Amino acid sequence: MNFFKKLFGGTNNGEKSKDGTTIYTYDQQATYEPPAPMEYVEEIGNHFQTVFAGRESSVFHEIISDTIHIDVNVMSPTEEEPFWVLYTNGMSDLPMTIPDEIQEQMEENIERAELMIFLPASWELTQESLQDENNYWPIRLMKMLARFPHHYNTWLGYGHTIPNYQEYEPYADGTGLNGVVLFQLSEEISVIPTKDGNKIHAYFLIPLYKEEMEYKLEHGMDALLDKLFELDDDALILNPDRRNTCK
């Protein structure tokens, strides 16, 4: 798709890959804390309405929340861009815990983040269809990752890799994907300036197979991306049955 040309611009102690990025696990239980107020709902929504213009939008509102309130916004496919755009709203209400040595290396503050993912136009996103875990698991993944840094006083950023539990369990019966890496699209899409002077970074989720995660740990993020982008559209639009690039 020509659209994808515009997408690229330039805790616990996770295991490090050779390029210095991190792999996290999340099989701990968090304690309940009241949710923080949602500060950036309007600004985040306006941003995505601008960069993905002309789409109908809806929201999966969270009924019960702890620590932060996470909604998942859904933007419908278009003829020119035939995929759903999903993004979180609420993760950025609290700053992540960025180690001083990491923040010192950054040109800007990276403590506030949201998450996004693309689903194919054929993906069923009705309330009824989401009773099936094969349809719901990308939303579950987004909500879990949005809470992860706040529950465990850590952070998530570009290149961080998270397996689905230490056993690399598939996300659902209909897929062998069992981990995820955080990527960033172009700055136009992935950086959201706010009125209070903060910047929210929207990280793009690319679900992975275990072998791809292990390859990334051994060879680094750039090498993994070279493998993934051999998949063309399947690199960015979720295909739960896509080819394993490192098997």
PDB file of C-alpha atoms in Angstrom:
ATOM      1  CA  MET A   1       0.000   0.000   0.000  1.00  0.00           C
ATOM      2  CA  ASN A   2       1.233   3.485  -0.801  1.00  0.00           C
ATOM      3  CA  PHE A   3      -0.106   4.561   2.581  1.00  0.00           C
ATOM      4  CA  PHE A   4       2.693   2.727   4.366  1.00  0.00           C
ATOM      5  CA  LYS A   5       5.273   5.063   2.866  1.00  0.00           C
ATOM      6  CA  LYS A   6       4.184   7.707   5.359  1.00  0.00           C
ATOM      7  CA  LEU A   7       4.430   5.426   8.350  1.00  0.00           C
ATOM      8  CA  PHE A   8       8.179   5.480   8.763  1.00  0.00           C
ATOM      9  CA  GLY A   9      10.245   8.438   9.781  1.00  0.00           C
ATOM     10  CA  GLY A  10      13.229   8.326  10.842  1.00  0.00           C
ATOM     11  CA  THR A  11       9.917  -2.809  36.144  1.00  0.00           C
ATOM     12  CA  ASN A  12      11.255  -5.802  36.565  1.00  0.00           C
ATOM     13  CA  ASN A  13      14.696  -5.882  35.011  1.00  0.00           C
ATOM     14  CA  GLY A  14      14.088  -7.136  31.487  1.00  0.00           C
ATOM     15  CA  GLU A  15      16.601  -9.203  29.590  1.00  0.00           C
ATOM     16  CA  LYS A  16      18.669  -7.098  27.176  1.00  0.00           C
ATOM     17  CA  SER A  17      19.204  -7.830  23.507  1.00  0.00           C
ATOM     18  CA  LYS A  18      22.419  -6.960  21.699  1.00  0.00           C
ATOM     19  CA  ASP A  19      21.091  -3.544  20.650  1.00  0.00           C
ATOM     20  CA  GLY A  20      20.261  -2.657  24.239  1.00  0.00           C
ATOM     21  CA  THR A  21      16.484  -2.978  23.994  1.00  0.00           C
ATOM     22  CA  THR A  22      14.572  -4.980  26.531  1.00  0.00           C
ATOM     23  CA  ILE A  23      12.465  -8.103  26.837  1.00  0.00           C
ATOM     24  CA  TYR A  24       9.921  -8.076  29.662  1.00  0.00           C
ATOM     25  CA  THR A  25       7.707 -10.681  31.259  1.00  0.00           C
ATOM     26  CA  TYR A  26       4.466  -9.894  33.022  1.00  0.00           C
ATOM     27  CA  ASP A  27       3.275 -12.936  34.922  1.00  0.00           C
ATOM     28  CA  GLN A  28       2.981 -11.105  38.245  1.00  0.00           C
ATOM     29  CA  GLN A  29      -0.231 -10.047  39.980  1.00  0.00           C
ATOM     30  CA  ALA A  30      -0.785  -6.344  40.584  1.00  0.00           C
ATOM     31  CA  THR A  31      -2.603  -4.796  43.521  1.00  0.00           C
ATOM     32  CA  TYR A  32      -5.643  -2.578  43.014  1.00  0.00           C
ATOM     33  CA  GLU A  33      -5.306   1.195  42.954  1.00  0.00           C
ATOM     34  CA  PRO A  34      -8.048   3.711  42.044  1.00  0.00           C
ATOM     35  CA  PRO A  35      -7.752   4.918  38.439  1.00  0.00           C
ATOM     36  CA  ALA A  36      -6.118   8.232  37.600  1.00  0.00           C
ATOM     37  CA  PRO A  37      -8.308  10.852  35.906  1.00  0.00           C
ATOM     38  CA  MET A  38      -8.177  10.862  32.100  1.00  0.00           C
ATOM     39  CA  GLU A  39      -6.295  14.029  31.151  1.00  0.00           C
ATOM     40  CA  TYR A  40      -5.552  13.747  27.446  1.00  0.00           C
ATOM     41  CA  VAL A  41      -8.665  12.115  25.966  1.00  0.00           C
ATOM     42  CA  GLU A  42      -9.572  15.023  23.699  1.00  0.00           C
ATOM     43  CA  GLU A  43      -6.043  15.757  22.545  1.00  0.00           C
ATOM     44  CA  ILE A  44      -5.280  12.122  21.727  1.00  0.00           C
ATOM     45  CA  GLY A  45      -8.585  11.725  19.902  1.00  0.00           C
ATOM     46  CA  ASN A  46      -8.030  14.897  17.869  1.00  0.00           C
ATOM     47  CA  HIS A  47      -4.539  13.722  16.935  1.00  0.00           C
ATOM     48  CA  PHE A  48      -5.714  10.397  15.536  1.00  0.00           C
ATOM     49  CA  GLN A  49      -8.647  12.046  13.765  1.00  0.00           C
ATOM     50  CA  THR A  50      -6.097  14.268  12.031  1.00  0.00           C
ATOM     51  CA  VAL A  51      -3.542  11.635  10.996  1.00  0.00           C
ATOM     52  CA  PHE A  52      -6.200   9.073  10.054  1.00  0.00           C
ATOM     53  CA  ALA A  53      -8.760  11.459   8.621  1.00  0.00           C
ATOM     54  CA  GLY A  54     -12.088  10.405   7.148  1.00  0.00           C
ATOM     55  CA  ARG A  55     -12.738   7.414   9.388  1.00  0.00           C
ATOM     56  CA  GLU A  56     -15.731   6.658  11.584  1.00  0.00           C
ATOM     57  CA  SER A  57     -14.769   6.205  15.237  1.00  0.00           C
ATOM     58  CA  SER A  58     -16.105   4.337  18.241  1.00  0.00           C
ATOM     59  CA  VAL A  59     -14.822   3.477  21.709  1.00  0.00           C
ATOM     60  CA  PHE A  60     -14.697   0.346  23.815  1.00  0.00           C
ATOM     61  CA  HIS A  61     -15.160   1.940  27.229  1.00  0.00           C
ATOM     62  CA  GLU A  62     -13.656   0.184  30.213  1.00  0.00           C
ATOM     63  CA  ILE A  63     -16.278  -0.580  32.853  1.00  0.00           C
ATOM     64  CA  ILE A  64     -14.027  -1.446  35.802  1.00  0.00           C
ATOM     65  CA  SER A  65     -10.576   0.152  36.086  1.00  0.00           C
ATOM     66  CA  ASP A  66      -7.637   0.180  38.441  1.00  0.00           C
ATOM     67  CA  THR A  67      -4.554   2.435  38.480  1.00  0.00           C
ATOM     68  CA  ILE A  68      -5.570   3.959  35.132  1.00  0.00           C
ATOM     69  CA  HIS A  69      -8.737   3.897  33.042  1.00  0.00           C
ATOM     70  CA  ILE A  70      -7.999   2.388  29.621  1.00  0.00           C
ATOM     71  CA  ASP A  71     -10.346   2.876  26.688  1.00  0.00           C
ATOM     72  CA  VAL A  72      -9.627   1.371  23.279  1.00  0.00           C
ATOM     73  CA  ASN A  73     -10.639   3.625  20.394  1.00  0.00           C
ATOM     74  CA  VAL A  74     -11.550   2.044  17.070  1.00  0.00           C
ATOM     75  CA  MET A  75     -11.317   3.780  13.692  1.00  0.00           C
ATOM     76  CA  SER A  76     -13.031   2.062  10.781  1.00  0.00           C
ATOM     77  CA  PRO A  77     -11.321   0.941   7.540  1.00  0.00           C
ATOM     78  CA  THR A  78     -11.514   3.104   4.434  1.00  0.00           C
ATOM     79  CA  GLU A  79     -11.332   2.196   0.769  1.00  0.00           C
ATOM     80  CA  GLU A  80      -7.858   3.722   0.474  1.00  0.00           C
ATOM     81  CA  GLU A  81      -6.610   2.280   3.793  1.00  0.00           C
ATOM     82  CA  PRO A  82      -8.521  -1.011   4.317  1.00  0.00           C
ATOM     83  CA  PHE A  83      -7.631  -1.728   7.924  1.00  0.00           C
ATOM     84  CA  TRP A  84      -8.919  -0.853  11.393  1.00  0.00           C
ATOM     85  CA  VAL A  85      -6.873   1.555  13.524  1.00  0.00           C
ATOM     86  CA  LEU A  86      -7.033   0.837  17.251  1.00  0.00           C
ATOM     87  CA  TYR A  87      -5.388   3.004  19.900  1.00  0.00           C
ATOM     88  CA  THR A  88      -5.472   3.289  23.673  1.00  0.00           C
ATOM     89  CA  ASN A  89      -6.492   6.321  25.660  1.00  0.00           C
ATOM     90  CA  GLY A  90      -5.558   6.574  29.329  1.00  0.00           C
ATOM     91  CA  MET A  91      -2.108   4.995  29.533  1.00  0.00           C
ATOM     92  CA  SER A  92      -0.559   8.460  29.342  1.00  0.00           C
ATOM     93  CA  ASP A  93      -2.476   9.790  32.342  1.00  0.00           C
ATOM     94  CA  LEU A  94       0.382   8.650  34.556  1.00  0.00           C
ATOM     95  CA  PRO A  95       4.071   9.004  33.690  1.00  0.00           C
ATOM     96  CA  MET A  96       6.076   5.826  33.347  1.00  0.00           C
ATOM     97  CA  THR A  97       9.105   5.221  35.559  1.00  0.00           C
ATOM     98  CA  ILE A  98      12.057   6.013  33.275  1.00  0.00           C
ATOM     99  CA  PRO A  99      15.529   5.245  34.681  1.00  0.00           C
ATOM    100  CA  ASP A 100      17.652   8.389  34.912  1.00  0.00           C
ATOM    101  CA  GLU A 101      20.371   6.918  32.709  1.00  0.00           C
ATOM    102  CA  ILE A 102      17.802   6.205  29.981  1.00  0.00           C
ATOM    103  CA  GLN A 103      16.141   9.624  30.121  1.00  0.00           C
ATOM    104  CA  GLU A 104      19.528  11.340  29.951  1.00  0.00           C
ATOM    105  CA  GLN A 105      20.146   9.660  26.595  1.00  0.00           C
ATOM    106  CA  MET A 106      16.869  10.967  25.157  1.00  0.00           C
ATOM    107  CA  GLU A 107      16.422  14.283  23.391  1.00  0.00           C
ATOM    108  CA  GLU A 108      12.902  14.618  24.821  1.00  0.00           C
ATOM    109  CA  ASN A 109      10.810  13.282  27.670  1.00  0.00           C
ATOM    110  CA  ILE A 110       9.421   9.797  26.932  1.00  0.00           C
ATOM    111  CA  GLU A 111       7.530   9.151  30.160  1.00  0.00           C
ATOM    112  CA  ARG A 112       4.006   9.291  28.658  1.00  0.00           C
ATOM    113  CA  ALA A 113       2.836   6.720  26.127  1.00  0.00           C
ATOM    114  CA  GLU A 114      -0.143   5.163  24.355  1.00  0.00           C
ATOM    115  CA  LEU A 115      -0.398   2.070  22.158  1.00  0.00           C
ATOM    116  CA  MET A 116      -1.805   1.380  18.697  1.00  0.00           C
ATOM    117  CA  ILE A 117      -2.308  -1.527  16.308  1.00  0.00           C
ATOM    118  CA  PHE A 118      -3.762  -2.160  12.821  1.00  0.00           C
ATOM    119  CA  LEU A 119      -6.286  -4.966  12.234  1.00  0.00           C
ATOM    120  CA  PRO A 120      -7.431  -6.137   8.791  1.00  0.00           C
ATOM    121  CA  ALA A 121     -10.771  -4.830   7.522  1.00  0.00           C
ATOM    122  CA  SER A 122     -12.201  -8.356   7.840  1.00  0.00           C
ATOM    123  CA  TRP A 123     -11.592  -8.442  11.618  1.00  0.00           C
ATOM    124  CA  GLU A 124     -14.871  -8.707  13.554  1.00  0.00           C
ATOM    125  CA  LEU A 125     -15.208  -6.005  16.199  1.00  0.00           C
ATOM    126  CA  THR A 126     -18.856  -6.160  17.246  1.00  0.00           C
ATOM    127  CA  GLN A 127     -19.697  -6.621  20.926  1.00  0.00           C
ATOM    128  CA  GLU A 128     -20.985 -10.095  20.122  1.00  0.00           C
ATOM    129  CA  SER A 129     -17.951 -11.152  18.100  1.00  0.00           C
ATOM    130  CA  LEU A 130     -15.590  -9.986  20.841  1.00  0.00           C
ATOM    131  CA  GLN A 131     -16.942 -12.718  23.117  1.00  0.00           C
ATOM    132  CA  ASP A 132     -14.656 -14.942  21.036  1.00  0.00           C
ATOM    133  CA  GLU A 133     -11.067 -14.679  22.265  1.00  0.00           C
ATOM    134  CA  ASN A 134      -9.834 -15.120  18.684  1.00  0.00           C
ATOM    135  CA  ASN A 135     -11.330 -11.687  17.979  1.00  0.00           C
ATOM    136  CA  TYR A 136     -10.727 -10.061  21.359  1.00  0.00           C
ATOM    137  CA  TRP A 137      -7.086 -10.865  22.072  1.00  0.00           C
ATOM    138  CA  PRO A 138      -5.518  -7.785  20.375  1.00  0.00           C
ATOM    139  CA  ILE A 139      -7.673  -5.557  22.592  1.00  0.00           C
ATOM    140  CA  ARG A 140      -6.770  -7.583  25.657  1.00  0.00           C
ATOM    141  CA  LEU A 141      -3.096  -7.239  24.723  1.00  0.00           C
ATOM    142  CA  MET A 142      -3.375  -3.457  24.380  1.00  0.00           C
ATOM    143  CA  LYS A 143      -5.099  -3.074  27.751  1.00  0.00           C
ATOM    144  CA  MET A 144      -2.628  -5.346  29.518  1.00  0.00           C
ATOM    145  CA  LEU A 145       0.422  -3.551  28.099  1.00  0.00           C
ATOM    146  CA  ALA A 146      -1.065  -0.122  28.841  1.00  0.00           C
ATOM    147  CA  ARG A 147      -1.184  -1.020  32.552  1.00  0.00           C
ATOM    148  CA  PHE A 148       2.084  -2.919  32.682  1.00  0.00           C
ATOM    149  CA  PRO A 149       4.508  -0.017  33.338  1.00  0.00           C
ATOM    150  CA  HIS A 150       2.221   1.516  35.965  1.00  0.00           C
ATOM    151  CA  HIS A 151       1.685  -1.733  37.844  1.00  0.00           C
ATOM    152  CA  TYR A 152       5.372  -2.577  37.994  1.00  0.00           C
ATOM    153  CA  ASN A 153       7.017   0.872  38.161  1.00  0.00           C
ATOM    154  CA  THR A 154       8.842   0.399  34.893  1.00  0.00           C
ATOM    155  CA  TRP A 155       8.539   1.680  31.328  1.00  0.00           C
ATOM    156  CA  LEU A 156       7.872   0.586  27.783  1.00  0.00           C
ATOM    157  CA  GLY A 157       9.460   2.027  24.674  1.00  0.00           C
ATOM    158  CA  TYR A 158      10.755   1.376  21.193  1.00  0.00           C
ATOM    159  CA  GLY A 159      12.212  -2.105  20.776  1.00  0.00           C
ATOM    160  CA  HIS A 160      10.916  -3.518  24.040  1.00  0.00           C
ATOM    161  CA  THR A 161       9.815  -7.120  23.639  1.00  0.00           C
ATOM    162  CA  ILE A 162       7.219  -8.837  25.807  1.00  0.00           C
ATOM    163  CA  PRO A 163       6.443 -12.584  25.634  1.00  0.00           C
ATOM    164  CA  ASN A 164       3.004 -13.860  26.546  1.00  0.00           C
ATOM    165  CA  TYR A 165       4.112 -15.221  29.917  1.00  0.00           C
ATOM    166  CA  GLN A 166       7.382 -17.042  30.390  1.00  0.00           C
ATOM    167  CA  GLU A 167       6.031 -20.073  28.557  1.00  0.00           C
ATOM    168  CA  TYR A 168       5.292 -18.058  25.379  1.00  0.00           C
ATOM    169  CA  GLU A 169       1.630 -19.038  25.344  1.00  0.00           C
ATOM    170  CA  PRO A 170      -0.270 -18.233  22.117  1.00  0.00           C
ATOM    171  CA  TYR A 171      -2.633 -15.297  22.532  1.00  0.00           C
ATOM    172  CA  ALA A 172      -5.611 -17.377  21.374  1.00  0.00           C
ATOM    173  CA  ASP A 173      -6.425 -20.763  19.887  1.00  0.00           C
ATOM    174  CA  GLY A 174      -6.516 -19.282  16.389  1.00  0.00           C
ATOM    175  CA  THR A 175      -2.954 -17.968  16.367  1.00  0.00           C
ATOM    176  CA  GLY A 176       0.580 -19.081  17.138  1.00  0.00           C
ATOM    177  CA  LEU A 177       1.683 -15.510  17.898  1.00  0.00           C
ATOM    178  CA  ASN A 178       2.896 -15.384  21.485  1.00  0.00           C
ATOM    179  CA  GLY A 179       4.815 -12.155  22.039  1.00  0.00           C
ATOM    180  CA  VAL A 180       5.039  -8.568  20.895  1.00  0.00           C
ATOM    181  CA  VAL A 181       7.576  -5.882  20.080  1.00  0.00           C
ATOM    182  CA  LEU A 182       7.027  -2.130  20.351  1.00  0.00           C
ATOM    183  CA  PHE A 183       7.704  -0.161  17.185  1.00  0.00           C
ATOM    184  CA  GLN A 184       7.141   3.473  16.190  1.00  0.00           C
ATOM    185  CA  LEU A 185       5.685   4.811  12.980  1.00  0.00           C
ATOM    186  CA  SER A 186       6.562   8.250  11.589  1.00  0.00           C
ATOM    187  CA  GLU A 187       6.777  11.162  14.017  1.00  0.00           C
ATOM    188  CA  GLU A 188       3.670  12.646  12.398  1.00  0.00           C
ATOM    189  CA  ILE A 189       1.691   9.658  13.654  1.00  0.00           C
ATOM    190  CA  SER A 190       3.523   8.558  16.782  1.00  0.00           C
ATOM    191  CA  VAL A 191       4.204  11.833  18.638  1.00  0.00           C
ATOM    192  CA  ILE A 192       1.239  13.643  20.187  1.00  0.00           C
ATOM    193  CA  PRO A 193       1.980  17.138  21.573  1.00  0.00           C
ATOM    194  CA  THR A 194      -0.265  18.253  24.440  1.00  0.00           C
ATOM    195  CA  LYS A 195      -1.354  21.674  25.673  1.00  0.00           C
ATOM    196  CA  ASP A 196       0.528  21.299  28.954  1.00  0.00           C
ATOM    197  CA  GLY A 197       3.837  20.907  27.094  1.00  0.00           C
ATOM    198  CA  ASN A 198       4.133  17.139  27.336  1.00  0.00           C
ATOM    199  CA  LYS A 199       4.559  14.789  24.402  1.00  0.00           C
ATOM    200  CA  ILE A 200       2.822  11.436  24.262  1.00  0.00           C
ATOM    201  CA  HIS A 201       4.531   8.693  22.275  1.00  0.00           C
ATOM    202  CA  ALA A 202       2.204   6.235  20.526  1.00  0.00           C
ATOM    203  CA  TYR A 203       3.977   2.876  20.223  1.00  0.00           C
ATOM    204  CA  PHE A 204       2.885   0.445  17.520  1.00  0.00           C
ATOM    205  CA  LEU A 205       2.406  -3.199  18.507  1.00  0.00           C
ATOM    206  CA  ILE A 206       3.781  -5.931  16.239  1.00  0.00           C
ATOM    207  CA  PRO A 207       2.850  -9.397  17.574  1.00  0.00           C
ATOM    208  CA  LEU A 208       5.633 -11.968  17.179  1.00  0.00           C
ATOM    209  CA  TYR A 209       6.446 -15.644  17.342  1.00  0.00           C
ATOM    210  CA  LYS A 210       8.875 -16.971  19.953  1.00  0.00           C
ATOM    211  CA  GLU A 211      11.568 -17.559  17.321  1.00  0.00           C
ATOM    212  CA  GLU A 212      11.295 -13.934  16.182  1.00  0.00           C
ATOM    213  CA  MET A 213      11.680 -12.686  19.736  1.00  0.00           C
ATOM    214  CA  GLU A 214      14.731 -14.879  20.228  1.00  0.00           C
ATOM    215  CA  TYR A 215      16.169 -13.634  16.922  1.00  0.00           C
ATOM    216  CA  LYS A 216      15.681 -10.045  18.062  1.00  0.00           C
ATOM    217  CA  LEU A 217      17.467 -10.732  21.357  1.00  0.00           C
ATOM    218  CA  GLU A 218      20.396 -12.254  19.486  1.00  0.00           C
ATOM    219  CA  HIS A 219      20.672  -9.895  16.517  1.00  0.00           C
ATOM    220  CA  GLY A 220      18.895  -6.677  17.529  1.00  0.00           C
ATOM    221  CA  MET A 221      15.850  -4.701  16.502  1.00  0.00           C
ATOM    222  CA  ASP A 222      17.054  -3.608  13.064  1.00  0.00           C
ATOM    223  CA  ALA A 223      17.762  -7.199  12.035  1.00  0.00           C
ATOM    224  CA  LEU A 224      14.309  -8.278  13.169  1.00  0.00           C
ATOM    225  CA  LEU A 225      12.665  -5.449  11.234  1.00  0.00           C
ATOM    226  CA  ASP A 226      14.503  -6.549   8.092  1.00  0.00           C
ATOM    227  CA  LYS A 227      12.914  -9.968   8.525  1.00  0.00           C
ATOM    228  CA  LEU A 228       9.438  -8.631   9.311  1.00  0.00           C
ATOM    229  CA  PHE A 229       9.255  -6.206   6.422  1.00  0.00           C
ATOM    230  CA  GLU A 230       9.705  -9.079   4.015  1.00  0.00           C
ATOM    231  CA  LEU A 231       6.048  -9.760   4.903  1.00  0.00           C
ATOM    232  CA  ASP A 232       4.829  -6.554   3.182  1.00  0.00           C
ATOM    233  CA  ASP A 233       1.341  -5.705   4.529  1.00  0.00           C
ATOM    234  CA  ASP A 234       1.473  -8.519   7.097  1.00  0.00           C
ATOM    235  CA  ALA A 235       4.290  -6.679   8.839  1.00  0.00           C
ATOM    236  CA  LEU A 236       1.938  -3.967  10.098  1.00  0.00           C
ATOM    237  CA  ILE A 237      -1.616  -5.234   9.581  1.00  0.00           C
ATOM    238  CA  LEU A 238      -2.152  -8.085  12.012  1.00  0.00           C
ATOM    239  CA  ASN A 239      -2.453 -11.500  10.384  1.00  0.00           C
ATOM    240  CA  PRO A 240      -2.867 -14.084  13.166  1.00  0.00           C
ATOM    241  CA  ASP A 241      -1.747 -16.851  10.810  1.00  0.00           C
ATOM    242  CA  ARG A 242       1.145 -15.063   9.128  1.00  0.00           C
ATOM    243  CA  ARG A 243       4.423 -16.710   8.232  1.00  0.00           C
ATOM    244  CA  ASN A 244       7.026 -17.048  10.989  1.00  0.00           C
ATOM    245  CA  THR A 245      10.013 -15.142   9.591  1.00  0.00           C
ATOM    246  CA  CYS A 246      12.534 -16.810  11.887  1.00  0.00           C
ATOM    247  CA  LYS A 247      11.369 -20.417  12.096  1.00  0.00           C
TER     248      LYS A 247
END
